[in-house]
């Protein structure tokens, strides 16, 4: 268990280093994006090792099938993080934004397939929302199952709009580009508040999802404001991400003792 905690801790540390280097690269320093992304590659590889170990402890045949799909998905995420800095370092290269984002779209499709063909495992993460209203369990269950797919769909739509924008096919304002992300944010917040009543249910099952998700929502709002020129440094937008990464890193320190 100690090595697993150390592995996850190193993954979080690498992710924090990558976030810091990304902010510094955008705001001040001048270096190749390939060097900036090295900690990200380390973090992805360590996360794959940790999650593979975690899944293997269950040991069922169905879970090993899920692990196989997970490895396949992680491979495309890793490929995306390799192509992205190459494109950023050489904007005029033959590699188009469609080519850069295609591995990410494939990874999103694989996540959707995992949720579709192995629903028991994906649904276990949301069971806390479906036990306090027996008369509406079926409707709530369907809604909760749809939320992860909406997240995936919003990412795909947003990145497609980015690719079209950066390839000069369309010309949209940043607020319009962010609409798919904020629509799903609103639905997720609605789910947390509507399906964790009364207040005792919210305190037990709603605080943690809200605590984890709120920094991402604040980050997207601040990032949109930065892109519109409301403040000069992107580091301000990344403050919620830094806070969440620091909390996650601190959590890995106590993992070996749990």
Coordinates of C-alpha atoms in Angstrom, one line a residue:
X1 CA 0.0 0.0 0.0
X2 CA 2.9 2.4 0.7
X3 CA 4.3 2.1 -2.8
X4 CA 0.8 2.8 -4.2
X5 CA 0.6 5.9 -2.1
X6 CA 4.0 7.0 -3.2
X7 CA 3.2 6.4 -6.8
X8 CA 0.0 8.5 -6.6
X9 CA 1.9 11.2 -4.7
X10 CA 4.5 11.4 -7.4
X11 CA 1.8 11.6 -10.0
X12 CA 0.2 14.5 -8.2
X13 CA 3.5 16.2 -7.7
X14 CA 4.4 15.9 -11.4
X15 CA 1.0 17.3 -12.3
X16 CA 1.6 20.3 -10.0
X17 CA 5.0 20.9 -11.6
X18 CA 3.3 20.7 -15.1
X19 CA 0.7 23.2 -14.1
X20 CA 3.3 25.6 -12.7
X21 CA 5.5 25.3 -15.8
X22 CA 2.4 25.8 -18.1
X23 CA 1.5 29.0 -16.2
X24 CA 5.1 30.2 -16.3
X25 CA 5.4 29.4 -20.0
X26 CA 2.3 31.4 -20.9
X27 CA 3.0 34.4 -18.6
X28 CA 6.7 34.9 -18.5
X29 CA 9.4 32.3 -19.6
X30 CA 10.3 31.3 -23.1
X31 CA 11.0 27.6 -23.5
X32 CA 9.9 24.7 -25.7
X33 CA 6.5 23.3 -24.9
X34 CA 7.9 19.8 -25.2
X35 CA 10.0 20.4 -22.0
X36 CA 6.9 21.8 -20.2
X37 CA 5.0 18.6 -20.9
X38 CA 7.5 16.2 -19.5
X39 CA 6.0 16.3 -16.0
X40 CA 2.6 15.6 -17.5
X41 CA 3.8 12.5 -19.3
X42 CA 5.4 11.3 -16.0
X43 CA 2.1 12.0 -14.2
X44 CA 0.0 10.1 -16.7
X45 CA 2.3 7.0 -16.6
X46 CA 2.3 6.9 -12.8
X47 CA -1.5 7.3 -12.7
X48 CA -1.8 4.4 -15.2
X49 CA 0.4 2.3 -12.9
X50 CA -1.6 3.2 -9.8
X51 CA -5.1 2.7 -11.3
X52 CA -4.0 -0.6 -12.9
X53 CA -2.9 -1.8 -9.4
X54 CA -6.2 -0.6 -7.9
X55 CA -8.3 -2.4 -10.6
X56 CA -6.2 -5.5 -10.3
X57 CA -7.1 -5.9 -6.6
X58 CA -10.7 -6.5 -7.6
X59 CA -9.6 -9.4 -9.7
X60 CA -12.8 -10.2 -11.6
X61 CA -12.8 -11.0 -15.3
X62 CA -15.1 -8.1 -16.1
X63 CA -12.8 -5.7 -14.3
X64 CA -9.8 -6.9 -16.2
X65 CA -11.7 -6.1 -19.4
X66 CA -12.3 -2.6 -18.0
X67 CA -8.5 -2.4 -17.3
X68 CA -7.8 -3.3 -20.9
X69 CA -10.1 -0.5 -22.2
X70 CA -8.6 1.9 -19.7
X71 CA -5.1 1.2 -20.9
X72 CA -6.3 1.7 -24.5
X73 CA -7.9 5.0 -23.5
X74 CA -4.8 6.2 -21.6
X75 CA -2.6 5.5 -24.6
X76 CA -4.6 7.9 -26.7
X77 CA -4.6 10.5 -24.0
X78 CA -0.8 10.2 -23.8
X79 CA -0.6 10.5 -27.6
X80 CA -2.7 13.7 -27.4
X81 CA -0.3 15.2 -24.8
X82 CA 2.6 14.4 -27.1
X83 CA 1.1 15.9 -30.2
X84 CA -0.1 19.1 -28.4
X85 CA 3.4 20.5 -27.5
X86 CA 4.7 19.5 -30.9
X87 CA 2.0 21.6 -32.5
X88 CA 2.5 24.5 -30.0
X89 CA 6.2 24.5 -30.7
X90 CA 5.7 24.5 -34.5
X91 CA 2.4 26.2 -35.3
X92 CA 3.2 26.2 -39.1
X93 CA 3.9 22.5 -39.2
X94 CA 1.9 20.2 -41.4
X95 CA 0.2 18.7 -38.3
X96 CA -3.3 20.3 -38.2
X97 CA -5.4 20.9 -35.0
X98 CA -7.7 18.1 -36.2
X99 CA -4.8 15.7 -36.1
X100 CA -3.7 16.9 -32.6
X101 CA -7.2 16.6 -31.1
X102 CA -8.2 13.3 -32.8
X103 CA -6.5 11.1 -30.1
X104 CA -8.4 13.1 -27.4
X105 CA -11.7 12.5 -29.3
X106 CA -10.9 8.8 -29.6
X107 CA -10.2 8.7 -25.8
X108 CA -13.5 10.3 -25.1
X109 CA -15.3 7.8 -27.3
X110 CA -13.6 5.0 -25.4
X111 CA -14.6 6.4 -22.1
X112 CA -18.2 6.5 -23.4
X113 CA -17.9 2.8 -24.5
X114 CA -16.5 1.8 -21.0
X115 CA -19.5 3.5 -19.4
X116 CA -21.9 1.8 -21.9
X117 CA -20.5 -1.7 -21.7
X118 CA -19.4 -1.8 -18.0
X119 CA -22.1 0.3 -16.4
X120 CA -21.8 -1.4 -13.0
X121 CA -18.4 0.1 -12.3
X122 CA -19.1 3.6 -13.6
X123 CA -22.4 3.7 -11.8
X124 CA -20.9 2.8 -8.5
X125 CA -19.4 6.2 -8.2
X126 CA -22.9 7.8 -8.3
X127 CA -25.0 5.5 -6.1
X128 CA -25.1 8.0 -3.3
X129 CA -27.6 10.1 -5.3
X130 CA -30.3 7.5 -5.8
X131 CA -31.4 6.1 -2.4
X132 CA -33.4 8.9 -0.8
X133 CA -36.3 9.0 -3.2
X134 CA -37.5 5.5 -3.9
X135 CA -40.4 6.7 -6.1
X136 CA -38.0 8.4 -8.4
X137 CA -35.1 6.0 -8.4
X138 CA -35.4 5.1 -12.0
X139 CA -35.6 8.7 -13.3
X140 CA -32.7 9.8 -11.0
X141 CA -30.6 6.8 -12.0
X142 CA -31.0 7.6 -15.7
X143 CA -30.2 11.3 -15.1
X144 CA -27.1 10.4 -13.0
X145 CA -25.9 8.0 -15.7
X146 CA -26.3 10.7 -18.4
X147 CA -24.2 13.3 -16.6
X148 CA -20.8 11.6 -17.3
X149 CA -21.7 11.3 -20.9
X150 CA -22.7 14.9 -21.0
X151 CA -19.3 15.9 -19.6
X152 CA -17.6 13.8 -22.4
X153 CA -19.9 15.3 -25.0
X154 CA -19.2 18.9 -23.8
X155 CA -15.5 18.3 -24.0
X156 CA -15.8 16.9 -27.5
X157 CA -18.0 19.8 -28.7
X158 CA -15.7 22.4 -27.1
X159 CA -12.6 21.0 -28.7
X160 CA -14.2 20.6 -32.1
X161 CA -15.1 24.3 -31.9
X162 CA -11.5 25.1 -30.9
X163 CA -10.2 23.1 -33.8
X164 CA -12.5 24.9 -36.2
X165 CA -11.6 28.2 -34.7
X166 CA -7.9 27.6 -34.8
X167 CA -8.1 26.3 -38.4
X168 CA -9.9 29.5 -39.4
X169 CA -13.1 27.7 -40.4
X170 CA -15.3 29.6 -38.0
X171 CA -15.0 32.8 -35.9
X172 CA -16.8 32.7 -32.6
X173 CA -16.4 34.7 -29.4
X174 CA -15.0 32.9 -26.3
X175 CA -18.3 33.1 -24.3
X176 CA -20.0 31.2 -27.2
X177 CA -17.2 28.7 -27.3
X178 CA -17.6 28.0 -23.5
X179 CA -21.4 27.5 -23.7
X180 CA -21.2 23.6 -24.0
X181 CA -19.0 23.5 -20.8
X182 CA -21.2 25.8 -18.7
X183 CA -24.4 24.0 -19.7
X184 CA -23.1 20.7 -18.3
X185 CA -21.8 22.6 -15.3
X186 CA -25.3 23.8 -14.6
X187 CA -26.8 20.4 -14.9
X188 CA -24.2 18.9 -12.6
X189 CA -24.8 21.5 -10.0
X190 CA -28.6 20.9 -10.3
X191 CA -28.0 17.2 -9.7
X192 CA -26.0 17.8 -6.6
X193 CA -28.5 20.2 -5.0
X194 CA -31.7 18.6 -6.3
X195 CA -30.8 14.9 -5.5
X196 CA -29.2 15.4 -2.1
X197 CA -32.1 16.8 -0.1
X198 CA -32.9 17.2 2.7
X199 CA -29.9 19.1 4.1
X200 CA -28.6 16.0 5.9
X201 CA -28.3 14.2 2.6
X202 CA -26.5 17.1 1.1
X203 CA -24.0 17.3 4.0
X204 CA -23.2 13.6 3.6
X205 CA -23.3 13.1 -0.1
X206 CA -23.2 16.5 -1.7
X207 CA -20.3 18.4 0.0
X208 CA -17.5 16.2 -1.5
X209 CA -18.6 16.3 -5.1
X210 CA -19.2 20.1 -4.8
X211 CA -15.8 20.6 -3.2
X212 CA -14.1 18.7 -5.9
X213 CA -16.0 20.2 -8.8
X214 CA -16.2 23.8 -7.7
X215 CA -12.5 24.6 -8.4
X216 CA -12.9 23.4 -12.0
X217 CA -16.0 25.6 -12.5
X218 CA -14.2 28.7 -11.0
X219 CA -11.2 27.9 -13.2
X220 CA -13.3 27.9 -16.4
X221 CA -14.9 31.2 -15.4
X222 CA -11.5 32.8 -14.6
X223 CA -10.0 31.4 -17.8
X224 CA -12.8 32.8 -19.9
X225 CA -12.2 36.2 -18.2
X226 CA -8.5 35.9 -19.0
X227 CA -9.2 35.1 -22.6
X228 CA -11.4 38.1 -22.9
X229 CA -8.6 40.3 -21.5
X230 CA -10.0 41.1 -18.1
X231 CA -6.7 40.4 -16.4
X232 CA -3.1 40.1 -17.6
X233 CA -1.7 36.9 -16.1
X234 CA -3.2 33.4 -16.6
X235 CA -1.7 32.4 -13.2
X236 CA -4.8 34.1 -11.5
X237 CA -7.1 31.7 -13.4
X238 CA -5.1 28.7 -12.3
X239 CA -5.3 29.4 -8.5
X240 CA -8.3 27.0 -8.0
X241 CA -6.4 24.3 -9.9
X242 CA -3.4 24.8 -7.7
X243 CA -5.5 24.6 -4.6
X244 CA -7.2 21.4 -5.7
X245 CA -3.9 19.8 -6.7
X246 CA -2.4 20.7 -3.4
X247 CA -5.3 19.1 -1.5
X248 CA -5.0 16.0 -3.6
X249 CA -1.2 15.9 -3.0
X250 CA -1.8 16.2 0.8
X251 CA -4.3 13.4 0.6
X252 CA -1.7 11.1 -0.9
X253 CA 0.5 11.6 2.1
X254 CA -2.1 9.9 4.4
X255 CA -3.0 7.2 1.8
X256 CA -0.4 4.7 2.9
X257 CA -1.7 4.9 6.5
X258 CA -5.4 4.3 5.6

